[in-house]
PDB file of C-alpha atoms in Angstrom:
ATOM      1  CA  UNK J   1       3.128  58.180  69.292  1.00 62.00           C
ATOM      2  CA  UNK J   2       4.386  54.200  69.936  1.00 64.00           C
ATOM      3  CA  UNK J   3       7.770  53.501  67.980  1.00 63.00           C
ATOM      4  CA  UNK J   4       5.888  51.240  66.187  1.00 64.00           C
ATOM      5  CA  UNK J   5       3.255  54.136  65.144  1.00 64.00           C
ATOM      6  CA  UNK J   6       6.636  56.622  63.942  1.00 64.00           C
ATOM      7  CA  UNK J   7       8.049  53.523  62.216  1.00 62.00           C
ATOM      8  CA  UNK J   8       4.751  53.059  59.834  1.00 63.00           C
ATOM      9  CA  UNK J   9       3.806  56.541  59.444  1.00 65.00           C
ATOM     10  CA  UNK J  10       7.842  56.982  58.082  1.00 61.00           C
ATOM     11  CA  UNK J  11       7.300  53.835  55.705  1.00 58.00           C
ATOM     12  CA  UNK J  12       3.854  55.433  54.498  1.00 61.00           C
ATOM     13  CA  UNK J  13       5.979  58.597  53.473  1.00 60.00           C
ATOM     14  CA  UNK J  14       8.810  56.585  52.110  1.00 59.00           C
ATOM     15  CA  UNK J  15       6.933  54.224  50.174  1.00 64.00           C
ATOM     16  CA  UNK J  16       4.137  56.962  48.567  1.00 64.00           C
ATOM     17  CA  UNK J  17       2.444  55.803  45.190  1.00 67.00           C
ATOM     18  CA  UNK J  18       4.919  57.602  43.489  1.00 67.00           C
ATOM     19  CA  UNK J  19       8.465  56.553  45.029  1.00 62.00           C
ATOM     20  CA  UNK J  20       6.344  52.729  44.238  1.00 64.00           C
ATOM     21  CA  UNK J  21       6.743  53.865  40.189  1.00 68.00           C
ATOM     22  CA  UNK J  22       9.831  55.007  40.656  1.00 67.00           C
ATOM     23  CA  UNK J  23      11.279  52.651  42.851  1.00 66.00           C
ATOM     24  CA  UNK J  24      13.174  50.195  40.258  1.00 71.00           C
ATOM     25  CA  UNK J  25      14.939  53.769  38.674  1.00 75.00           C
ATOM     26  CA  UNK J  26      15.949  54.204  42.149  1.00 73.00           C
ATOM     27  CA  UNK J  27      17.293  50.539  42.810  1.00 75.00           C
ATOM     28  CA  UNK J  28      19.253  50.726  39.158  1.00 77.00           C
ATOM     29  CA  UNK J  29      20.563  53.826  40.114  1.00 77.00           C
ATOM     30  CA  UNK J  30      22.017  53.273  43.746  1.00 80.00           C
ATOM     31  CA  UNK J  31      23.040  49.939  43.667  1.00 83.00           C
ATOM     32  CA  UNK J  32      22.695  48.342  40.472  1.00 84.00           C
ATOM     33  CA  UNK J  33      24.659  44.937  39.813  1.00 89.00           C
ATOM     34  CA  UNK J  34      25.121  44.729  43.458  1.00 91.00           C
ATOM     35  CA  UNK J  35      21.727  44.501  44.127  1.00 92.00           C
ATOM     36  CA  UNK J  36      21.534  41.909  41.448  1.00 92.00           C
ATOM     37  CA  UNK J  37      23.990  39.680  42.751  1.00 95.00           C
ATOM     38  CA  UNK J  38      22.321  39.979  46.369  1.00 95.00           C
ATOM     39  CA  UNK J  39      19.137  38.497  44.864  1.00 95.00           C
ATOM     40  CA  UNK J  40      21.289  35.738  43.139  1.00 96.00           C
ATOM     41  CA  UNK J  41      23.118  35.077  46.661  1.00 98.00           C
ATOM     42  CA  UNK J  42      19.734  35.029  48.407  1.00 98.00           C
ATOM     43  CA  UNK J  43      18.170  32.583  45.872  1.00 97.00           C
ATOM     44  CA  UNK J  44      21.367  30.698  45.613  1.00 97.00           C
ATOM     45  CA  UNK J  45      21.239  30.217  49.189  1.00 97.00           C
ATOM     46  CA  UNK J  46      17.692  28.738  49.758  1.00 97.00           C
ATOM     47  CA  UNK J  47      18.681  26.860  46.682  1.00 95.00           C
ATOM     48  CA  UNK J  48      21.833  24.982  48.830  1.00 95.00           C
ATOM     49  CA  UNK J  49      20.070  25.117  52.297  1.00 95.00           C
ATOM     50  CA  UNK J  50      16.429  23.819  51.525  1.00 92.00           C
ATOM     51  CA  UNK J  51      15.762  19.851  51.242  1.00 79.00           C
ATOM     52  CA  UNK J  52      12.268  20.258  49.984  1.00 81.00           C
ATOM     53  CA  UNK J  53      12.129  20.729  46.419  1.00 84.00           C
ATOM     54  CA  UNK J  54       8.529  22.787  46.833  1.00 92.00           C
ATOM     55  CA  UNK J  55       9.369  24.733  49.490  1.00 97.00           C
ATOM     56  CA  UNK J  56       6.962  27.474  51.068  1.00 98.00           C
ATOM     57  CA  UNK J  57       8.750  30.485  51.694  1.00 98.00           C
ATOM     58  CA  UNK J  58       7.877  33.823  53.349  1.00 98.00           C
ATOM     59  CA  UNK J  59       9.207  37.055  51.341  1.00 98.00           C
ATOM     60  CA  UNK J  60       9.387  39.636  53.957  1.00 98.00           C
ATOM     61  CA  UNK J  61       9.613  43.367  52.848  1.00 95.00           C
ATOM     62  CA  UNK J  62       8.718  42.160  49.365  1.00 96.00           C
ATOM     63  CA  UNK J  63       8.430  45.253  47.783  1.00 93.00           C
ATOM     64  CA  UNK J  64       7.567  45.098  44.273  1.00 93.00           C
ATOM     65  CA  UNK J  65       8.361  41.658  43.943  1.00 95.00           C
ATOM     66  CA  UNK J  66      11.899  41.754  42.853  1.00 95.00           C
ATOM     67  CA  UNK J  67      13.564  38.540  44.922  1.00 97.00           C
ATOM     68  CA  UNK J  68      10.430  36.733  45.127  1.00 98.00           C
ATOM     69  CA  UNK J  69      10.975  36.753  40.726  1.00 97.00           C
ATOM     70  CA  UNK J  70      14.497  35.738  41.686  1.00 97.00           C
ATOM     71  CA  UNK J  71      13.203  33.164  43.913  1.00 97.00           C
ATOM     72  CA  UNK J  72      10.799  31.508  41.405  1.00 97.00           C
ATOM     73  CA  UNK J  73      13.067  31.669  38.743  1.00 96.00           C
ATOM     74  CA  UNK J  74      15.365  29.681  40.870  1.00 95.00           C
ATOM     75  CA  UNK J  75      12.497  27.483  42.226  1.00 95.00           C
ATOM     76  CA  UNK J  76      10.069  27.072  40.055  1.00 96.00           C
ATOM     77  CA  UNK J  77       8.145  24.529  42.451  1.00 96.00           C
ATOM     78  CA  UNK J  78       8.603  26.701  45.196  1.00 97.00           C
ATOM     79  CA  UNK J  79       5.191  28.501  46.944  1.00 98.00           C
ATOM     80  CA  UNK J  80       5.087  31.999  48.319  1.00 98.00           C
ATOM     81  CA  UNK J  81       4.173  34.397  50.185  1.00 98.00           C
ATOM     82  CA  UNK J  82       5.034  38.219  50.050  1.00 98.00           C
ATOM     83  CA  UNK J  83       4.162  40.474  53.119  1.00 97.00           C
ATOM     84  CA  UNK J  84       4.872  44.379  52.478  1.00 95.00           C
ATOM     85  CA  UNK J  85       3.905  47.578  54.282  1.00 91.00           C
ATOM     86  CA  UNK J  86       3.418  49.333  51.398  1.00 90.00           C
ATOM     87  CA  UNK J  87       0.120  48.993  49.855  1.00 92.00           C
ATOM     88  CA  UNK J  88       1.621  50.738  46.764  1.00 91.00           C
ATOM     89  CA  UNK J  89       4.364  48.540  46.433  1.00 92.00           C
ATOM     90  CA  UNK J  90       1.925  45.578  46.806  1.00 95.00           C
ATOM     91  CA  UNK J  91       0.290  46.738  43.449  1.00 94.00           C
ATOM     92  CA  UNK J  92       2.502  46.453  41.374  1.00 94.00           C
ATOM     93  CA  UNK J  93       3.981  43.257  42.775  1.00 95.00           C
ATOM     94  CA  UNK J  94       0.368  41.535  42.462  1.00 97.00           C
ATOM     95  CA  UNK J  95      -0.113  42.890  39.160  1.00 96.00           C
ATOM     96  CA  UNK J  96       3.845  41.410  37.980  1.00 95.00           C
ATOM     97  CA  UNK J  97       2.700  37.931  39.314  1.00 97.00           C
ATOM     98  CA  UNK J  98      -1.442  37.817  38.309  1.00 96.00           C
ATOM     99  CA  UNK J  99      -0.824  34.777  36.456  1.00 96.00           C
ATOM    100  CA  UNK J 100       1.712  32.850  39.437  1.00 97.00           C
ATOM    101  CA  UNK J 101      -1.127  30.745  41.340  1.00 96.00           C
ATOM    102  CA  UNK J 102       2.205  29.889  43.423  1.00 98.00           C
ATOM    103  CA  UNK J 103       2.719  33.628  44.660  1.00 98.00           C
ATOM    104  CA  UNK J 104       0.737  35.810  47.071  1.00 98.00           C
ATOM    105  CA  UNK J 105       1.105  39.267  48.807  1.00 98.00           C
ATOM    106  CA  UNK J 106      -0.063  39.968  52.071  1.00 97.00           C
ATOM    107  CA  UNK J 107      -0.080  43.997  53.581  1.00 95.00           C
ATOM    108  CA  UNK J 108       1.399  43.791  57.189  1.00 94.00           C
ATOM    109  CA  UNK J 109       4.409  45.545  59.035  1.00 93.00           C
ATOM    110  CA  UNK J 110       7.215  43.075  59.970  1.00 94.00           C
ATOM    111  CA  UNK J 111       8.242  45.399  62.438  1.00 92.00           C
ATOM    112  CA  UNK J 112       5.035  45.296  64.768  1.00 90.00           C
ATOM    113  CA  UNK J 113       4.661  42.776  67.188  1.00 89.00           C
ATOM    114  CA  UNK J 114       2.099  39.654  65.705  1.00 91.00           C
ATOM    115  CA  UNK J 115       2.882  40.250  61.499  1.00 95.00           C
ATOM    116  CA  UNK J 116       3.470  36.460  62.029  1.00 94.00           C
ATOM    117  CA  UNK J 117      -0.100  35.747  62.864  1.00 94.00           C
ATOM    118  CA  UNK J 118      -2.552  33.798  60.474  1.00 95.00           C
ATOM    119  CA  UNK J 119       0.391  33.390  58.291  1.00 97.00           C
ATOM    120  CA  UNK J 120       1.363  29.628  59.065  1.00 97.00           C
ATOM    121  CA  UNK J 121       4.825  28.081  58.899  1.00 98.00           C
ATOM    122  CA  UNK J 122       7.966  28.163  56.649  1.00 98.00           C
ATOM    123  CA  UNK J 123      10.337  26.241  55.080  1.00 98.00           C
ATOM    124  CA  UNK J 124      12.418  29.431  54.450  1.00 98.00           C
ATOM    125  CA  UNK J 125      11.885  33.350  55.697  1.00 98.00           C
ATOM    126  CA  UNK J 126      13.866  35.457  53.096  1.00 98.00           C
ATOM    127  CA  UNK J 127      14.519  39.567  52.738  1.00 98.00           C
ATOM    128  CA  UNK J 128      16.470  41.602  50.564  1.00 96.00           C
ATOM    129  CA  UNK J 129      16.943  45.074  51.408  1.00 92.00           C
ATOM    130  CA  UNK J 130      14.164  45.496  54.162  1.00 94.00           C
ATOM    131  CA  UNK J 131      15.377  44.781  57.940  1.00 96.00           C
ATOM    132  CA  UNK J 132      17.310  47.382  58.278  1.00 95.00           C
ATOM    133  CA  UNK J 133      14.852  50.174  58.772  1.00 92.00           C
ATOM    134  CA  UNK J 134      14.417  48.094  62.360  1.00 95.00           C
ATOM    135  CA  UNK J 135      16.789  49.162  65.285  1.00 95.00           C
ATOM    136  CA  UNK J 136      18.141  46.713  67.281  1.00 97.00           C
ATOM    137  CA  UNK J 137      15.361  45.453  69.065  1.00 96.00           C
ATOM    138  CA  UNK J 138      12.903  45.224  66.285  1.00 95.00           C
ATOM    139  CA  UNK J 139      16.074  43.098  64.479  1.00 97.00           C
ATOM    140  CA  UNK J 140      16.374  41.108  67.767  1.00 97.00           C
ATOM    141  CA  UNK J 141      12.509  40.571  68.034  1.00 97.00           C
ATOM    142  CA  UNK J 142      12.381  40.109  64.407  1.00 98.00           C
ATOM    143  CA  UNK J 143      15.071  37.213  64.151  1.00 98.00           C
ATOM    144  CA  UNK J 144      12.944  35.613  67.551  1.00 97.00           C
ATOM    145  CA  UNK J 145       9.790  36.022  65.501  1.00 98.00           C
ATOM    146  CA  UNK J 146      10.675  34.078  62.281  1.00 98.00           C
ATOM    147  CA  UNK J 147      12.613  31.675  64.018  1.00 98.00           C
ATOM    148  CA  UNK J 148       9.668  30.941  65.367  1.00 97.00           C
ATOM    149  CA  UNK J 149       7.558  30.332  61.992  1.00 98.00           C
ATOM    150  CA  UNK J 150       9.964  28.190  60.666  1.00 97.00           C
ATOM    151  CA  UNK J 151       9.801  24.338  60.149  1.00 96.00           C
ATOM    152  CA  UNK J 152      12.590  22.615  61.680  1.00 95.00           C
ATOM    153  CA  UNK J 153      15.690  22.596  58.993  1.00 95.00           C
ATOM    154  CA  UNK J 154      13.981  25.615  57.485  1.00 97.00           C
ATOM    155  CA  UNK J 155      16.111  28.477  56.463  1.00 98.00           C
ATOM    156  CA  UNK J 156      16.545  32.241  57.016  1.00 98.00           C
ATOM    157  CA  UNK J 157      18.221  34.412  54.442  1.00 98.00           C
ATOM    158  CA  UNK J 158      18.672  38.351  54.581  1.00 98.00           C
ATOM    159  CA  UNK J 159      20.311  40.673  52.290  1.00 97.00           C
ATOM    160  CA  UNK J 160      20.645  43.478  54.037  1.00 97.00           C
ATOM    161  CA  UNK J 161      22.881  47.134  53.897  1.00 96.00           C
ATOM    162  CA  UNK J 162      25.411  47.092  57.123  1.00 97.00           C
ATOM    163  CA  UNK J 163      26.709  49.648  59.345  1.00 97.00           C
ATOM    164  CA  UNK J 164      30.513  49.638  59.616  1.00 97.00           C
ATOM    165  CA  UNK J 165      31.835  48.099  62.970  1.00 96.00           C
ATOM    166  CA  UNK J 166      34.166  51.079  63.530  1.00 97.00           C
ATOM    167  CA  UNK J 167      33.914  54.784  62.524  1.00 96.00           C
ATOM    168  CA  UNK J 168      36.739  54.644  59.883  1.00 97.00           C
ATOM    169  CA  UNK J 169      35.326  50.779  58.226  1.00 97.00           C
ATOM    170  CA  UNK J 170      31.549  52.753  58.195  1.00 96.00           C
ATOM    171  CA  UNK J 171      33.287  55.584  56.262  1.00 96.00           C
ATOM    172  CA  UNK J 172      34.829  53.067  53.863  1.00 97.00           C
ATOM    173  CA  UNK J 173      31.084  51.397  53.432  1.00 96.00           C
ATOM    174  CA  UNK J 174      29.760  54.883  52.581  1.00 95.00           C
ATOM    175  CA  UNK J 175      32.825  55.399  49.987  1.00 94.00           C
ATOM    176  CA  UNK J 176      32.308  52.173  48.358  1.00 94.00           C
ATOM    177  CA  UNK J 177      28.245  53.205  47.710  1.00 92.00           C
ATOM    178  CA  UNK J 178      28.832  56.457  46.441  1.00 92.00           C
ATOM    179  CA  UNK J 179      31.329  55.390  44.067  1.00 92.00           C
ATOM    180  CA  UNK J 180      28.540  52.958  43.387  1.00 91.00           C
ATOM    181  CA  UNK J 181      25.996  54.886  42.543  1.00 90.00           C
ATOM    182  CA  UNK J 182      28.619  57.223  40.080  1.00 89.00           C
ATOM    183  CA  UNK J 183      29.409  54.361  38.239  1.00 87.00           C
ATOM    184  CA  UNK J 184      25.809  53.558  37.917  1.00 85.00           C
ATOM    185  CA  UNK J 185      24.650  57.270  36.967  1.00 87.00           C
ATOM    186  CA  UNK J 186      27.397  57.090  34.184  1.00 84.00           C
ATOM    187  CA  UNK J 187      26.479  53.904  32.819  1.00 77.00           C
ATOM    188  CA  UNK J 188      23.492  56.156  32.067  1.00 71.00           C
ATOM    189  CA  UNK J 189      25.010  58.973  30.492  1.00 70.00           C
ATOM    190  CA  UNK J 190      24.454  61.062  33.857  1.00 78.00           C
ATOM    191  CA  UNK J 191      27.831  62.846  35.333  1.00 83.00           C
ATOM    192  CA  UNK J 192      27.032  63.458  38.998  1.00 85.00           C
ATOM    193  CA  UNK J 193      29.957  64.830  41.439  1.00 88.00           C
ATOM    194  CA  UNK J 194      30.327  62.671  44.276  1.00 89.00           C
ATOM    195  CA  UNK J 195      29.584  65.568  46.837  1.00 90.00           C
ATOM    196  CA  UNK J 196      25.928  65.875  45.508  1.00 92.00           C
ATOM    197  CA  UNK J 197      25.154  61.830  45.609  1.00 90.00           C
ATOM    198  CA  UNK J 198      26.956  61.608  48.896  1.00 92.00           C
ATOM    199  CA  UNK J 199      24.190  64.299  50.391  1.00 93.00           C
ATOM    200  CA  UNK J 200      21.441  62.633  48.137  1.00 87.00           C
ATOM    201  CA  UNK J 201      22.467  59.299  49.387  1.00 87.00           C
ATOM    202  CA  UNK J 202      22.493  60.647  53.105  1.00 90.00           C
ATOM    203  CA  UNK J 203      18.716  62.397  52.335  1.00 89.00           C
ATOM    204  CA  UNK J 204      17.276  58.791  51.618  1.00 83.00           C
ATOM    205  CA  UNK J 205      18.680  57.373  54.161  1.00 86.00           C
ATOM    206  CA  UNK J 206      17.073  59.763  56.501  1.00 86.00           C
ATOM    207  CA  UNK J 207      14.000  59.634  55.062  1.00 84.00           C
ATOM    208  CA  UNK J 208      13.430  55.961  54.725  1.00 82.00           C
ATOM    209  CA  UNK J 209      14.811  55.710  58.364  1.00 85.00           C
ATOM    210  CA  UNK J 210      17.610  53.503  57.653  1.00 90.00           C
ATOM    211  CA  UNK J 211      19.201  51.799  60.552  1.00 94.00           C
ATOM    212  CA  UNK J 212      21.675  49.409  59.389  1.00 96.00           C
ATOM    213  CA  UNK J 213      23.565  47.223  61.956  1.00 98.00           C
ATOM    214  CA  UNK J 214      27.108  45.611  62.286  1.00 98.00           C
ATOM    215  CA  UNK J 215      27.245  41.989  60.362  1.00 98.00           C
ATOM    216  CA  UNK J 216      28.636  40.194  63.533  1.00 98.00           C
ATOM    217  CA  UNK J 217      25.946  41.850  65.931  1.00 98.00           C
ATOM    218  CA  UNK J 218      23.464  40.829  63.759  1.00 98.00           C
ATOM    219  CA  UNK J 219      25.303  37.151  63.467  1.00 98.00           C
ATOM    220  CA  UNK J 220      25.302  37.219  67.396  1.00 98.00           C
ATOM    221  CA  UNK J 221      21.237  38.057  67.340  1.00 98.00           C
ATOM    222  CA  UNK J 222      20.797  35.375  65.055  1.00 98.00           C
ATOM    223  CA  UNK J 223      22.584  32.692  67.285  1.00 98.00           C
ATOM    224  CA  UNK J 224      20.831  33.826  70.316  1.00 98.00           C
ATOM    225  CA  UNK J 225      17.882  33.711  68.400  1.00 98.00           C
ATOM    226  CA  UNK J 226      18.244  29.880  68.074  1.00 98.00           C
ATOM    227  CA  UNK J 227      19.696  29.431  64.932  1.00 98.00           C
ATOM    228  CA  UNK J 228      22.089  27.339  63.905  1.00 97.00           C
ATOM    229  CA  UNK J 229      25.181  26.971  60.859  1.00 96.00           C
ATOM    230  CA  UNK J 230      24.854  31.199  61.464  1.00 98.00           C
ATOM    231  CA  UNK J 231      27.033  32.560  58.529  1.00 98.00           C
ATOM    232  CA  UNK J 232      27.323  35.220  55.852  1.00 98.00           C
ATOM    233  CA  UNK J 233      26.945  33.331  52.388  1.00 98.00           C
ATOM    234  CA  UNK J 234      27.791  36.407  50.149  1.00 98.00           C
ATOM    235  CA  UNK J 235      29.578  40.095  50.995  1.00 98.00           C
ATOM    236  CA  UNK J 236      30.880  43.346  49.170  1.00 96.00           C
ATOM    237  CA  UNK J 237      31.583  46.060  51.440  1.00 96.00           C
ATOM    238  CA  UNK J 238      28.662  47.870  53.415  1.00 96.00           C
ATOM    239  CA  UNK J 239      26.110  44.771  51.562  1.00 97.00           C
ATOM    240  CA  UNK J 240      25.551  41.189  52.508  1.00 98.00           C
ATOM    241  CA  UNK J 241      23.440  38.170  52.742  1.00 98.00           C
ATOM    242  CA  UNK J 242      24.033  35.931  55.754  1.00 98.00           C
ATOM    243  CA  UNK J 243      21.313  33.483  57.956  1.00 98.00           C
ATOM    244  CA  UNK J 244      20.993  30.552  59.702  1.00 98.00           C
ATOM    245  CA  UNK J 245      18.876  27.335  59.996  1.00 97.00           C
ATOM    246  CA  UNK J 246      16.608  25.844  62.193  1.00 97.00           C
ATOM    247  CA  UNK J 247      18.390  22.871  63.552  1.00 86.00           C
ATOM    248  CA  UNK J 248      18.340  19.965  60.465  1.00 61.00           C
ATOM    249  CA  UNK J 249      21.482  18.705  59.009  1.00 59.00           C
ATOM    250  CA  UNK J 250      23.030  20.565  56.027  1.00 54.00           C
ATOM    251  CA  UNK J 251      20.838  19.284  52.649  1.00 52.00           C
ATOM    252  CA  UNK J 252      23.662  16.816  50.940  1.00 51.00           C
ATOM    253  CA  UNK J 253      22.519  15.916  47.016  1.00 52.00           C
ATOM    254  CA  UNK J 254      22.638  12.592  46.366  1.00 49.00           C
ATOM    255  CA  UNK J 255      25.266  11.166  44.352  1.00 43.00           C
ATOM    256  CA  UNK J 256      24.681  11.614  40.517  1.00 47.00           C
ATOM    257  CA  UNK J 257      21.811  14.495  41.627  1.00 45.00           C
ATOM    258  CA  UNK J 258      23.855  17.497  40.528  1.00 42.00           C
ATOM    259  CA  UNK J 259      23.359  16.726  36.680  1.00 36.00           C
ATOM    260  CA  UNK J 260      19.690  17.814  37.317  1.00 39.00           C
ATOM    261  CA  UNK J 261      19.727  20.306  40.071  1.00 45.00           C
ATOM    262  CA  UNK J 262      16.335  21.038  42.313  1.00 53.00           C
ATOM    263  CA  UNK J 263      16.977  25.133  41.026  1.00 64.00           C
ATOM    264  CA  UNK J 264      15.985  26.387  37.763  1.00 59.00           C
ATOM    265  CA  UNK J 265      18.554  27.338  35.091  1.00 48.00           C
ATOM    266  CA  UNK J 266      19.651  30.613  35.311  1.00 48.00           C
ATOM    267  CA  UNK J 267      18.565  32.865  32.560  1.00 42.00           C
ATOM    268  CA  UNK J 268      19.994  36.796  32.188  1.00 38.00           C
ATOM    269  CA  UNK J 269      17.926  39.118  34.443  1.00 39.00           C
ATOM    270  CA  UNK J 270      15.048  40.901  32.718  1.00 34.00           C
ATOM    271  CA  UNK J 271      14.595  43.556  35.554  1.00 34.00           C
ATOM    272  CA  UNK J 272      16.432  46.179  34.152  1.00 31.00           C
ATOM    273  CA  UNK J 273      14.956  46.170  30.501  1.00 25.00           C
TER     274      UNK J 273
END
């Protein structure tokens, strides 16, 4: 069986009709506000790096839908597109956006070799908790491939989990998520000792074949990849959102424009209620 073949029939396991209906108890429950304000860095960022005020952006790993809701809160005007390898997960995100004419879901794997195809161009590729079930060459291939789909001065933002650069800063990231996910049991009333989430936490990871990579290798890929302005726009600990553009000068408001800006007003989150 191809690496590609392993890869999908893992993501079929992982991503089973019923982790789908459970899968926002399990985001609330292992990383919580974090995850929150990686959405809001994500949006924020296409936000700041876009011109176009209706820009068409690919979702990648879209899940049920969570920062494509961020994303069109944020930019209302904005179009797009959500590819997932989950046909689970793509029912509920269709059914959360039925009545968005601007939002559609397509099923493909991101990790195979033409996902791209059929799909057009973008004025910004955008993922939130996805690429790091690739290893390093589907993240190096990956980075090449949307790159590729992108209109010039187009944008690509990820918000991604990271692998420590050193054996003692990876045991730090680890620390810092299983205190995480404690704080975020007992906001529900639910004492866990941290030996018991630390194996939990280690069982998911296995099973959804996490393989998280350094920030500045992935930086590196990026810039080899063609991008330019390469930076990480938002970090805490083992999480981060970082990207790069397609050539294009940095978007600059025009004088007197920031009374009305191009994103939405923010209004409290709804996605835990």
């Amino acid at each position: 069986m191809s690496p590609a073949a392993k890869r999908a029939e893992l993501w079929r396991s992982a991503y089973s009709a019923d982790r789908a209906k459970s899968y926002e108890e399990l985001i609330r429950e292992s990383v919580g506000p974090i995850y929150e304000a990686a959405l809001g860095a994500v949006a924020e960022a296409v936000c700041l790096l876009i011109p176009r005020r209706s820009p068409r952006i690919l979702d990648l790993g879209a899940g049920t839908g969570n920062t494509t809701a961020r994303i069109r809160q944020e930019l209302p005007s904005s179009l797009v597109v959500g590819l997932d390898g989950s046909p689970h997960m793509l029912t509920i995100a269709r059914g959360r956006f039925l009545k968005d004419r601007q939002v559609s879901f397509v099923e493909g794997d991101f990790g195979s070799a033409h996902w791209m195809e059929g799909l057009g161009t973008f004025d910004a590729v955008i993922s939130t908790g996805a690429i790091h079930h690739l290893d390093v060459a589907g993240k190096r291939l990956l980075f090449g491939q949307v790159f590729s789909i992108l209109n010039d001065g187009g944008a690509f933002v990820c918000g991604d989990p990271l692998q420590g650069a050193s054996k003692n800063l990876e045991r730090v990231y680890e620390n810092a998520w299983v205190r995480l996910i404690q704080r975020n049991l007992s906001r529900g009333r639910k004492e866990v000792p941290l030996k018991a989430i630390r194996a939990r936490h280690r069982k998911i990871q296995k099973d959804e074949g996490d393989i998280p990579s350094p920030l500045d290798d992935q930086l590196g890929w990026l810039r080899k990849a063609g991008f330019q302005q390469v930076d990480c726009y938002w970090k805490n600990f083992g999480f981060a959102v970082f990207g790069g553009r397609k050539r294009g000068e940095v978007f600059l408001p025009p004088v007197g424009s920031l009374r009305r800006p191009r994103c939405g007003r923010r209004t409290p989150s709804t996605m835990w209620r």
